[in-house]
Amino acid sequence: MCYAIPGKVIDINDAIITVDYFGERKKARNEFHELAEGDYVYAQGGFVVQKIPQDQALGILKGWEEFFFELKEIDLKLTDKPKNLYQVANSIRQKEMGNACCIHGIIEFSNYCSNDCLYCGIRNSNADIWRYRMSVDEIIESCEEAVGKFNFKALVLQSGEDPSYSEEDLASIITTIMNKTPALIILSIGERDIEVYRRLYSVGARGALIRFETSDSLLYKKLRPGHKLEERMGLIKELKSMGYLVFTGFLIGLPHHGQEDTLNDIKLAGSLNPDMFSFGPFIPHPDTPLKDTPKPSIDSVLTAIARTRIMYPESKILATTALETLDKDNGIRRAFLSGANSLMINLTPKKYRRLYDIYPDRADLDTEISEKIESMLELLRSIGRAPTDLGL
Ligand code: SAH
């Protein structure tokens, strides 16, 4: 099973195209490709990312045909007669969003960070970790492998706040990927000048993963020395208005924060009209000032997912790796059964993965990428989800 389904272009209205797959129709924005009706494309997050040859598309679709409807049946069965909060949220997800799921790859390309966030293991003043920085060529190679070998259509490029990558470096990475192996590129590089983000948009980046971390502005100031919540919020809003798909959210279980605070966080995230909610548990790191804060319970995270689904029925909600770290066997599955519908797979080269130590004991530090993909697809199959995030 491939983890994206090609769609057939059935209508073109300037930049907005209508795509059909197995009778379902979705719209997507086409900015980069010459298209005609009858062509086959892959779309992600509402953007056409790749045009593919008809024979290849038909081959993949054939493999999917029966399966596609089987998965829907499984999902329907699992959402029948909901009894508790999680099940209610999951059945709302089924009704509003169907069984589509998006899978993004994430490449963590540098753990250097000029910030000193109290919660984060790669904070500047943590002298106890090895620092690494992938070269421009290494980053491009990893992206090419992600798209060419592993078939990803959407890639998150994440790092600490590392100014040693110039605007030119970042632009050349994106330009090369868009030319050679186009994908939906999502930046997760923290606070850079808005003009840098504008330039990166102009060369093809279309997503920004940038959390506001907490809606409590006093706590924010304490946790992120030298930064203010309003500045972060201002940047997120500007990115959204520039056209970026915005993935945002917060940490659950920060010191002295409970359910009430999480509700405020959910509402603040919702007010940004995010293209994806990305929030997860805060996991204390032993080399940070917050090392003695207790971990939040998995239920507090599942409750937040379920509430977000109920409050924002048509949203995309990520099942995060941090949640998976809290429950390595079942965390992702439980998130999906509580309203989540998006997934990220870590594609950072193995030699660097362990060093991107934002929190301890992360899931999948040693797993081969191909094994991880297989196990995630297996999980999705078992709960009737299809990786068919076609768009708008
Ligand atoms: N420099 C980028 C990326 C930061 S790392 C930026 O500023 O946006 C990505 C995310 O990891 C952060 O937004 C934070 O929410 C999360 N994170 C950091 N430390 C964590 C911890 N101890 N537990 C769980 N998540 C953490």
GROMACS .gro file of C-alpha atoms and ligand atoms in nm:
model
  418
    1MET     CA    1   0.000   0.000   0.000
    2CYS     CA    2   0.128   0.339  -0.094
    3TYR     CA    3   0.056   0.618   0.148
    4ALA     CA    4  -0.087   0.874  -0.084
    5ILE     CA    5  -0.358   0.824  -0.341
    6PRO     CA    6  -0.335   0.987  -0.681
    7GLY     CA    7  -0.641   1.187  -0.785
    8LYS     CA    8  -0.771   1.257  -1.133
    9VAL     CA    9  -0.812   1.619  -1.235
   10ILE     CA   10  -1.171   1.666  -1.350
   11ASP     CA   11  -1.202   2.041  -1.351
   12ILE     CA   12  -0.967   2.337  -1.368
   13ASN     CA   13  -1.073   2.681  -1.261
   14ASP     CA   14  -0.760   2.898  -1.274
   15ALA     CA   15  -0.549   2.788  -0.978
   16ILE     CA   16  -0.823   2.579  -0.819
   17ILE     CA   17  -0.865   2.230  -0.953
   18THR     CA   18  -1.118   1.962  -0.868
   19VAL     CA   19  -0.978   1.617  -0.814
   20ASP     CA   20  -1.169   1.291  -0.809
   21TYR     CA   21  -1.074   0.971  -0.643
   22PHE     CA   22  -1.312   0.680  -0.634
   23GLY     CA   23  -1.606   0.916  -0.674
   24GLU     CA   24  -1.505   1.158  -0.399
   25ARG     CA   25  -1.425   1.510  -0.504
   26LYS     CA   26  -1.190   1.754  -0.344
   27LYS     CA   27  -1.045   2.086  -0.442
   28ALA     CA   28  -0.677   2.171  -0.441
   29ARG     CA   29  -0.468   2.470  -0.534
   30ASN     CA   30  -0.228   2.428  -0.825
   31GLU     CA   31   0.051   2.683  -0.833
   32PHE     CA   32   0.343   2.493  -0.974
   33HIS     CA   33   0.233   2.250  -1.244
   34GLU     CA   34   0.103   2.252  -1.603
   35LEU     CA   35  -0.219   2.057  -1.580
   36ALA     CA   36  -0.500   1.947  -1.807
   37GLU     CA   37  -0.824   1.766  -1.728
   38GLY     CA   38  -0.761   1.394  -1.708
   39ASP     CA   39  -0.413   1.432  -1.555
   40TYR     CA   40  -0.328   1.257  -1.231
   41VAL     CA   41  -0.184   1.440  -0.934
   42TYR     CA   42  -0.087   1.403  -0.574
   43ALA     CA   43  -0.214   1.677  -0.345
   44GLN     CA   44  -0.134   1.749   0.017
   45GLY     CA   45  -0.280   2.003   0.252
   46GLY     CA   46  -0.483   2.151  -0.031
   47PHE     CA   47  -0.187   2.195  -0.268
   48VAL     CA   48  -0.102   1.997  -0.577
   49VAL     CA   49   0.247   1.871  -0.509
   50GLN     CA   50   0.316   1.643  -0.801
   51LYS     CA   51   0.182   1.543  -1.138
   52ILE     CA   52   0.223   1.174  -1.214
   53PRO     CA   53   0.210   0.971  -1.534
   54GLN     CA   54  -0.125   0.810  -1.607
   55ASP     CA   55  -0.003   0.449  -1.622
   56GLN     CA   56   0.171   0.486  -1.287
   57ALA     CA   57  -0.141   0.645  -1.135
   58LEU     CA   58  -0.370   0.374  -1.268
   59GLY     CA   59  -0.141   0.105  -1.129
   60ILE     CA   60  -0.149   0.259  -0.782
   61LEU     CA   61  -0.525   0.318  -0.797
   62LYS     CA   62  -0.585  -0.044  -0.892
   63GLY     CA   63  -0.405  -0.153  -0.576
   64TRP     CA   64  -0.626   0.079  -0.375
   65GLU     CA   65  -0.964   0.021  -0.533
   66GLU     CA   66  -1.114  -0.245  -0.310
   67PHE     CA   67  -0.918  -0.147  -0.012
   68PHE     CA   68  -1.045   0.207  -0.020
   69PHE     CA   69  -1.404   0.109   0.054
   70GLU     CA   70  -1.302  -0.164   0.298
   71LEU     CA   71  -1.119   0.090   0.510
   72LYS     CA   72  -1.425   0.314   0.522
   73GLU     CA   73  -1.629   0.020   0.648
   74ILE     CA   74  -1.381  -0.052   0.926
   75ASP     CA   75  -1.383   0.313   1.029
   76LEU     CA   76  -1.764   0.324   1.029
   77LYS     CA   77  -1.784   0.017   1.251
   78LEU     CA   78  -1.535   0.160   1.498
   79THR     CA   79  -1.731   0.483   1.530
   80ASP     CA   80  -2.074   0.328   1.571
   81LYS     CA   81  -2.259   0.407   1.896
   82PRO     CA   82  -2.004   0.626   2.073
   83LYS     CA   83  -2.017   0.604   2.452
   84ASN     CA   84  -1.745   0.819   2.602
   85LEU     CA   85  -1.579   1.152   2.524
   86TYR     CA   86  -1.307   0.995   2.309
   87GLN     CA   87  -1.552   0.790   2.107
   88VAL     CA   88  -1.783   1.088   2.055
   89ALA     CA   89  -1.487   1.290   1.926
   90ASN     CA   90  -1.384   1.005   1.699
   91SER     CA   91  -1.732   0.974   1.552
   92ILE     CA   92  -1.740   1.349   1.487
   93ARG     CA   93  -1.407   1.308   1.305
   94GLN     CA   94  -1.558   1.029   1.100
   95LYS     CA   95  -1.865   1.232   1.005
   96GLU     CA   96  -1.689   1.557   0.931
   97MET     CA   97  -1.359   1.444   0.784
   98GLY     CA   98  -1.412   1.086   0.674
   99ASN     CA   99  -1.129   0.838   0.708
  100ALA     CA  100  -0.867   1.053   0.536
  101CYS     CA  101  -0.540   1.092   0.718
  102CYS     CA  102  -0.234   1.291   0.628
  103ILE     CA  103   0.113   1.163   0.685
  104HIS     CA  104   0.401   1.404   0.687
  105GLY     CA  105   0.770   1.332   0.718
  106ILE     CA  106   0.988   1.539   0.949
  107ILE     CA  107   1.359   1.604   0.913
  108GLU     CA  108   1.530   1.762   1.213
  109PHE     CA  109   1.827   1.926   1.051
  110SER     CA  110   2.002   2.111   1.334
  111ASN     CA  111   1.993   2.101   1.712
  112TYR     CA  112   2.176   2.431   1.756
  113CYS     CA  113   1.948   2.683   1.916
  114SER     CA  114   2.001   3.042   2.014
  115ASN     CA  115   1.704   3.028   2.253
  116ASP     CA  116   1.702   2.913   2.609
  117CYS     CA  117   1.350   2.778   2.657
  118LEU     CA  118   1.320   2.628   3.003
  119TYR     CA  119   1.134   2.321   2.880
  120CYS     CA  120   1.357   2.222   2.591
  121GLY     CA  121   1.654   1.984   2.592
  122ILE     CA  122   1.830   2.161   2.304
  123ARG     CA  123   1.822   2.498   2.481
  124ASN     CA  124   2.131   2.704   2.428
  125SER     CA  125   2.268   2.664   2.778
  126ASN     CA  126   2.250   2.284   2.779
  127ALA     CA  127   2.619   2.208   2.745
  128ASP     CA  128   2.562   1.836   2.787
  129ILE     CA  129   2.450   1.753   2.435
  130TRP     CA  130   2.643   1.705   2.114
  131ARG     CA  131   2.537   1.961   1.861
  132TYR     CA  132   2.493   1.880   1.492
  133ARG     CA  133   2.403   2.078   1.189
  134MET     CA  134   2.324   1.909   0.859
  135SER     CA  135   2.479   2.073   0.555
  136VAL     CA  136   2.260   2.216   0.281
  137ASP     CA  137   2.349   1.916   0.063
  138GLU     CA  138   2.269   1.667   0.339
  139ILE     CA  139   1.930   1.828   0.394
  140ILE     CA  140   1.854   1.817   0.023
  141GLU     CA  141   1.965   1.453   0.006
  142SER     CA  142   1.739   1.359   0.297
  143CYS     CA  143   1.446   1.533   0.132
  144GLU     CA  144   1.516   1.360  -0.198
  145GLU     CA  145   1.522   1.026  -0.024
  146ALA     CA  146   1.200   1.107   0.163
  147VAL     CA  147   1.018   1.188  -0.159
  148GLY     CA  148   1.196   0.959  -0.407
  149LYS     CA  149   1.247   0.647  -0.198
  150PHE     CA  150   0.985   0.671   0.075
  151ASN     CA  151   0.715   0.847  -0.126
  152PHE     CA  152   0.641   1.133   0.113
  153LYS     CA  153   0.446   1.423  -0.031
  154ALA     CA  154   0.482   1.660   0.264
  155LEU     CA  155   0.797   1.733   0.460
  156VAL     CA  156   0.853   1.932   0.776
  157LEU     CA  157   1.200   2.083   0.802
  158GLN     CA  158   1.264   2.146   1.169
  159SER     CA  159   1.555   2.285   1.369
  160GLY     CA  160   1.640   2.482   1.676
  161GLU     CA  161   1.657   2.851   1.610
  162ASP     CA  162   1.981   2.835   1.418
  163PRO     CA  163   2.079   3.158   1.243
  164SER     CA  164   2.382   2.997   1.083
  165TYR     CA  165   2.152   2.893   0.798
  166SER     CA  166   2.123   3.209   0.593
  167GLU     CA  167   1.815   3.311   0.398
  168GLU     CA  168   2.014   3.203   0.089
  169ASP     CA  169   2.083   2.857   0.234
  170LEU     CA  170   1.719   2.797   0.318
  171ALA     CA  171   1.600   2.934  -0.015
  172SER     CA  172   1.841   2.711  -0.206
  173ILE     CA  173   1.724   2.402  -0.015
  174ILE     CA  174   1.362   2.474  -0.101
  175THR     CA  175   1.433   2.572  -0.462
  176THR     CA  176   1.626   2.249  -0.519
  177ILE     CA  177   1.358   2.031  -0.365
  178MET     CA  178   1.082   2.203  -0.560
  179ASN     CA  179   1.276   2.150  -0.883
  180LYS     CA  180   1.391   1.795  -0.828
  181THR     CA  181   1.140   1.621  -0.602
  182PRO     CA  182   0.849   1.856  -0.533
  183ALA     CA  183   0.668   1.825  -0.203
  184LEU     CA  184   0.464   2.033   0.035
  185ILE     CA  185   0.741   2.193   0.239
  186ILE     CA  186   0.659   2.296   0.592
  187LEU     CA  187   0.909   2.510   0.780
  188SER     CA  188   0.962   2.467   1.153
  189ILE     CA  189   1.253   2.699   1.214
  190GLY     CA  190   1.115   2.930   1.482
  191GLU     CA  191   1.123   3.306   1.469
  192ARG     CA  192   1.298   3.436   1.162
  193ASP     CA  193   1.253   3.775   1.008
  194ILE     CA  194   0.922   3.799   0.825
  195GLU     CA  195   1.113   3.885   0.507
  196VAL     CA  196   1.294   3.550   0.530
  197TYR     CA  197   0.958   3.376   0.548
  198ARG     CA  198   0.836   3.584   0.252
  199ARG     CA  199   1.134   3.480   0.045
  200LEU     CA  200   1.093   3.115   0.137
  201TYR     CA  201   0.727   3.132   0.038
  202SER     CA  202   0.828   3.283  -0.294
  203VAL     CA  203   1.051   2.984  -0.370
  204GLY     CA  204   0.785   2.730  -0.279
  205ALA     CA  205   0.753   2.672   0.098
  206ARG     CA  206   0.383   2.652   0.180
  207GLY     CA  207   0.357   2.546   0.543
  208ALA     CA  208   0.483   2.670   0.880
  209LEU     CA  209   0.479   2.461   1.195
  210ILE     CA  210   0.511   2.708   1.475
  211ARG     CA  211   0.354   2.656   1.814
  212PHE     CA  212   0.274   2.938   2.056
  213GLU     CA  213   0.350   2.688   2.337
  214THR     CA  214   0.114   2.841   2.597
  215SER     CA  215  -0.167   3.094   2.596
  216ASP     CA  216  -0.055   3.220   2.938
  217SER     CA  217   0.155   3.524   2.852
  218LEU     CA  218   0.323   3.545   3.193
  219LEU     CA  219   0.423   3.181   3.183
  220TYR     CA  220   0.539   3.227   2.824
  221LYS     CA  221   0.775   3.505   2.931
  222LYS     CA  222   0.921   3.287   3.204
  223LEU     CA  223   0.961   2.983   2.984
  224ARG     CA  224   1.104   3.164   2.684
  225PRO     CA  225   1.344   3.424   2.820
  226GLY     CA  226   1.367   3.729   2.598
  227HIS     CA  227   1.045   3.649   2.411
  228LYS     CA  228   0.684   3.757   2.431
  229LEU     CA  229   0.369   3.566   2.345
  230GLU     CA  230   0.229   3.859   2.150
  231GLU     CA  231   0.532   3.860   1.919
  232ARG     CA  232   0.498   3.489   1.850
  233MET     CA  233   0.125   3.529   1.789
  234GLY     CA  234   0.192   3.826   1.559
  235LEU     CA  235   0.433   3.617   1.353
  236ILE     CA  236   0.192   3.323   1.330
  237LYS     CA  237  -0.085   3.554   1.208
  238GLU     CA  238   0.143   3.717   0.951
  239LEU     CA  239   0.246   3.377   0.818
  240LYS     CA  240  -0.117   3.278   0.784
  241SER     CA  241  -0.204   3.596   0.598
  242MET     CA  242   0.097   3.548   0.370
  243GLY     CA  243  -0.061   3.222   0.254
  244TYR     CA  244   0.127   2.968   0.461
  245LEU     CA  245  -0.064   2.670   0.591
  246VAL     CA  246  -0.019   2.715   0.964
  247PHE     CA  247   0.029   2.422   1.202
  248THR     CA  248   0.020   2.544   1.558
  249GLY     CA  249  -0.050   2.449   1.916
  250PHE     CA  250   0.093   2.421   2.263
  251LEU     CA  251   0.239   2.202   2.533
  252ILE     CA  252   0.017   2.014   2.777
  253GLY     CA  253   0.128   1.979   3.139
  254LEU     CA  254   0.352   2.283   3.179
  255PRO     CA  255   0.420   2.365   3.547
  256HIS     CA  256   0.107   2.455   3.743
  257HIS     CA  257  -0.112   2.418   3.439
  258GLY     CA  258  -0.426   2.210   3.436
  259GLN     CA  259  -0.730   2.137   3.221
  260GLU     CA  260  -0.861   2.493   3.240
  261ASP     CA  261  -0.534   2.621   3.094
  262THR     CA  262  -0.541   2.358   2.822
  263LEU     CA  263  -0.890   2.474   2.727
  264ASN     CA  264  -0.757   2.829   2.694
  265ASP     CA  265  -0.473   2.694   2.480
  266ILE     CA  266  -0.717   2.509   2.255
  267LYS     CA  267  -0.924   2.824   2.212
  268LEU     CA  268  -0.622   3.038   2.132
  269ALA     CA  269  -0.505   2.782   1.876
  270GLY     CA  270  -0.857   2.772   1.727
  271SER     CA  271  -0.867   3.151   1.701
  272LEU     CA  272  -0.575   3.128   1.458
  273ASN     CA  273  -0.783   2.912   1.225
  274PRO     CA  274  -0.498   2.665   1.196
  275ASP     CA  275  -0.459   2.426   0.908
  276MET     CA  276  -0.348   2.170   1.161
  277PHE     CA  277  -0.352   2.157   1.540
  278SER     CA  278  -0.019   2.036   1.674
  279PHE     CA  279  -0.006   1.998   2.049
  280GLY     CA  280   0.142   1.738   2.275
  281PRO     CA  281   0.256   1.654   2.624
  282PHE     CA  282   0.541   1.839   2.786
  283ILE     CA  283   0.801   1.578   2.874
  284PRO     CA  284   1.053   1.701   3.131
  285HIS     CA  285   1.415   1.681   3.022
  286PRO     CA  286   1.674   1.601   3.292
  287ASP     CA  287   1.914   1.873   3.174
  288THR     CA  288   1.664   2.158   3.196
  289PRO     CA  289   1.534   2.375   3.483
  290LEU     CA  290   1.195   2.201   3.454
  291LYS     CA  291   1.339   1.854   3.511
  292ASP     CA  292   1.128   1.791   3.822
  293THR     CA  293   0.793   1.877   3.668
  294PRO     CA  294   0.574   1.566   3.654
  295LYS     CA  295   0.480   1.429   3.312
  296PRO     CA  296   0.117   1.484   3.216
  297SER     CA  297  -0.106   1.179   3.193
  298ILE     CA  298  -0.189   1.031   2.855
  299ASP     CA  299  -0.554   1.093   2.934
  300SER     CA  300  -0.496   1.467   2.968
  301VAL     CA  301  -0.359   1.465   2.613
  302LEU     CA  302  -0.635   1.244   2.472
  303THR     CA  303  -0.893   1.467   2.642
  304ALA     CA  304  -0.737   1.772   2.474
  305ILE     CA  305  -0.751   1.596   2.136
  306ALA     CA  306  -1.114   1.499   2.190
  307ARG     CA  307  -1.215   1.847   2.302
  308THR     CA  308  -1.038   2.008   2.009
  309ARG     CA  309  -1.223   1.774   1.773
  310ILE     CA  310  -1.556   1.860   1.934
  311MET     CA  311  -1.486   2.234   1.930
  312TYR     CA  312  -1.339   2.236   1.579
  313PRO     CA  313  -1.503   1.942   1.399
  314GLU     CA  314  -1.345   2.003   1.061
  315SER     CA  315  -0.988   2.032   1.176
  316LYS     CA  316  -0.675   1.834   1.124
  317ILE     CA  317  -0.530   1.723   1.453
  318LEU     CA  318  -0.184   1.574   1.479
  319ALA     CA  319  -0.102   1.267   1.685
  320THR     CA  320   0.243   1.376   1.805
  321THR     CA  321   0.562   1.182   1.865
  322ALA     CA  322   0.567   1.322   2.220
  323LEU     CA  323   0.236   1.149   2.283
  324GLU     CA  324   0.377   0.832   2.131
  325THR     CA  325   0.666   0.865   2.373
  326LEU     CA  326   0.421   0.856   2.667
  327ASP     CA  327   0.268   0.533   2.539
  328LYS     CA  328   0.495   0.372   2.282
  329ASP     CA  329   0.267   0.080   2.206
  330ASN     CA  330  -0.066   0.251   2.177
  331GLY     CA  331  -0.026   0.629   2.196
  332ILE     CA  332  -0.086   0.698   1.828
  333ARG     CA  333  -0.372   0.452   1.803
  334ARG     CA  334  -0.543   0.602   2.107
  335ALA     CA  335  -0.496   0.954   1.968
  336PHE     CA  336  -0.657   0.845   1.640
  337LEU     CA  337  -0.947   0.691   1.828
  338SER     CA  338  -0.996   1.018   2.021
  339GLY     CA  339  -1.026   1.251   1.724
  340ALA     CA  340  -0.678   1.287   1.573
  341ASN     CA  341  -0.628   1.242   1.199
  342SER     CA  342  -0.271   1.337   1.113
  343LEU     CA  343   0.065   1.178   1.160
  344MET     CA  344   0.431   1.267   1.130
  345ILE     CA  345   0.707   1.018   1.073
  346ASN     CA  346   1.060   1.100   1.176
  347LEU     CA  347   1.294   1.089   0.875
  348THR     CA  348   1.598   1.244   1.041
  349PRO     CA  349   1.907   1.040   0.948
  350LYS     CA  350   1.966   0.787   1.225
  351LYS     CA  351   2.308   0.922   1.315
  352TYR     CA  352   2.152   1.255   1.414
  353ARG     CA  353   1.815   1.143   1.548
  354ARG     CA  354   1.927   1.080   1.905
  355LEU     CA  355   2.091   1.423   1.918
  356TYR     CA  356   1.768   1.611   1.851
  357ASP     CA  357   1.704   1.567   2.218
  358ILE     CA  358   1.422   1.814   2.289
  359TYR     CA  359   1.281   1.566   2.540
  360PRO     CA  360   1.413   1.233   2.666
  361ASP     CA  361   1.340   0.882   2.549
  362ARG     CA  362   1.174   0.984   2.223
  363ALA     CA  363   0.998   0.711   2.032
  364ASP     CA  364   1.173   0.560   1.729
  365LEU     CA  365   1.529   0.664   1.791
  366ASP     CA  366   1.659   0.343   1.639
  367THR     CA  367   1.375   0.234   1.415
  368GLU     CA  368   1.447   0.207   1.044
  369ILE     CA  369   1.236   0.451   0.845
  370SER     CA  370   1.091   0.177   0.624
  371GLU     CA  371   0.991  -0.026   0.931
  372LYS     CA  372   0.827   0.273   1.090
  373ILE     CA  373   0.630   0.349   0.775
  374GLU     CA  374   0.514  -0.011   0.755
  375SER     CA  375   0.406  -0.019   1.117
  376MET     CA  376   0.218   0.309   1.087
  377LEU     CA  377   0.041   0.192   0.771
  378GLU     CA  378  -0.048  -0.130   0.947
  379LEU     CA  379  -0.193   0.069   1.235
  380LEU     CA  380  -0.392   0.293   1.000
  381ARG     CA  381  -0.526  -0.011   0.815
  382SER     CA  382  -0.636  -0.170   1.142
  383ILE     CA  383  -0.849   0.134   1.227
  384GLY     CA  384  -0.976   0.197   0.877
  385ARG     CA  385  -0.787   0.511   0.789
  386ALA     CA  386  -0.661   0.596   0.443
  387PRO     CA  387  -0.369   0.827   0.377
  388THR     CA  388  -0.572   1.031   0.132
  389ASP     CA  389  -0.528   1.386   0.238
  390LEU     CA  390  -0.619   1.539  -0.091
  391GLY     CA  391  -0.693   1.887   0.011
  392LEU     CA  392  -0.919   2.177   0.087
  393SAH     N1  393   1.271   2.616   1.671
  393SAH     C1  394   1.141   2.576   1.629
  393SAH     C2  395   1.113   2.431   1.656
  393SAH     C3  396   1.114   2.401   1.803
  393SAH     S1  397   1.117   2.233   1.851
  393SAH     C4  398   1.039   2.667   1.692
  393SAH     O1  399   1.077   2.753   1.771
  393SAH     O2  400   0.922   2.659   1.657
  393SAH     C5  401   0.950   2.190   1.820
  393SAH     C6  402   0.859   2.183   1.939
  393SAH     O3  403   0.906   2.089   2.035
  393SAH     C7  404   0.843   2.309   2.020
  393SAH     O4  405   0.756   2.399   1.959
  393SAH     C8  406   0.790   2.256   2.155
  393SAH     O5  407   0.649   2.266   2.162
  393SAH     C9  408   0.831   2.109   2.152
  393SAH     N2  409   0.912   2.076   2.273
  393SAH    C10  410   1.022   2.136   2.317
  393SAH     N3  411   1.062   2.083   2.434
  393SAH    C11  412   0.973   1.986   2.466
  393SAH    C12  413   0.957   1.895   2.574
  393SAH     N4  414   1.042   1.893   2.676
  393SAH     N5  415   0.852   1.810   2.571
  393SAH    C13  416   0.766   1.809   2.468
  393SAH     N6  417   0.776   1.892   2.363
  393SAH    C14  418   0.877   1.980   2.361
   0.00000   0.00000   0.00000
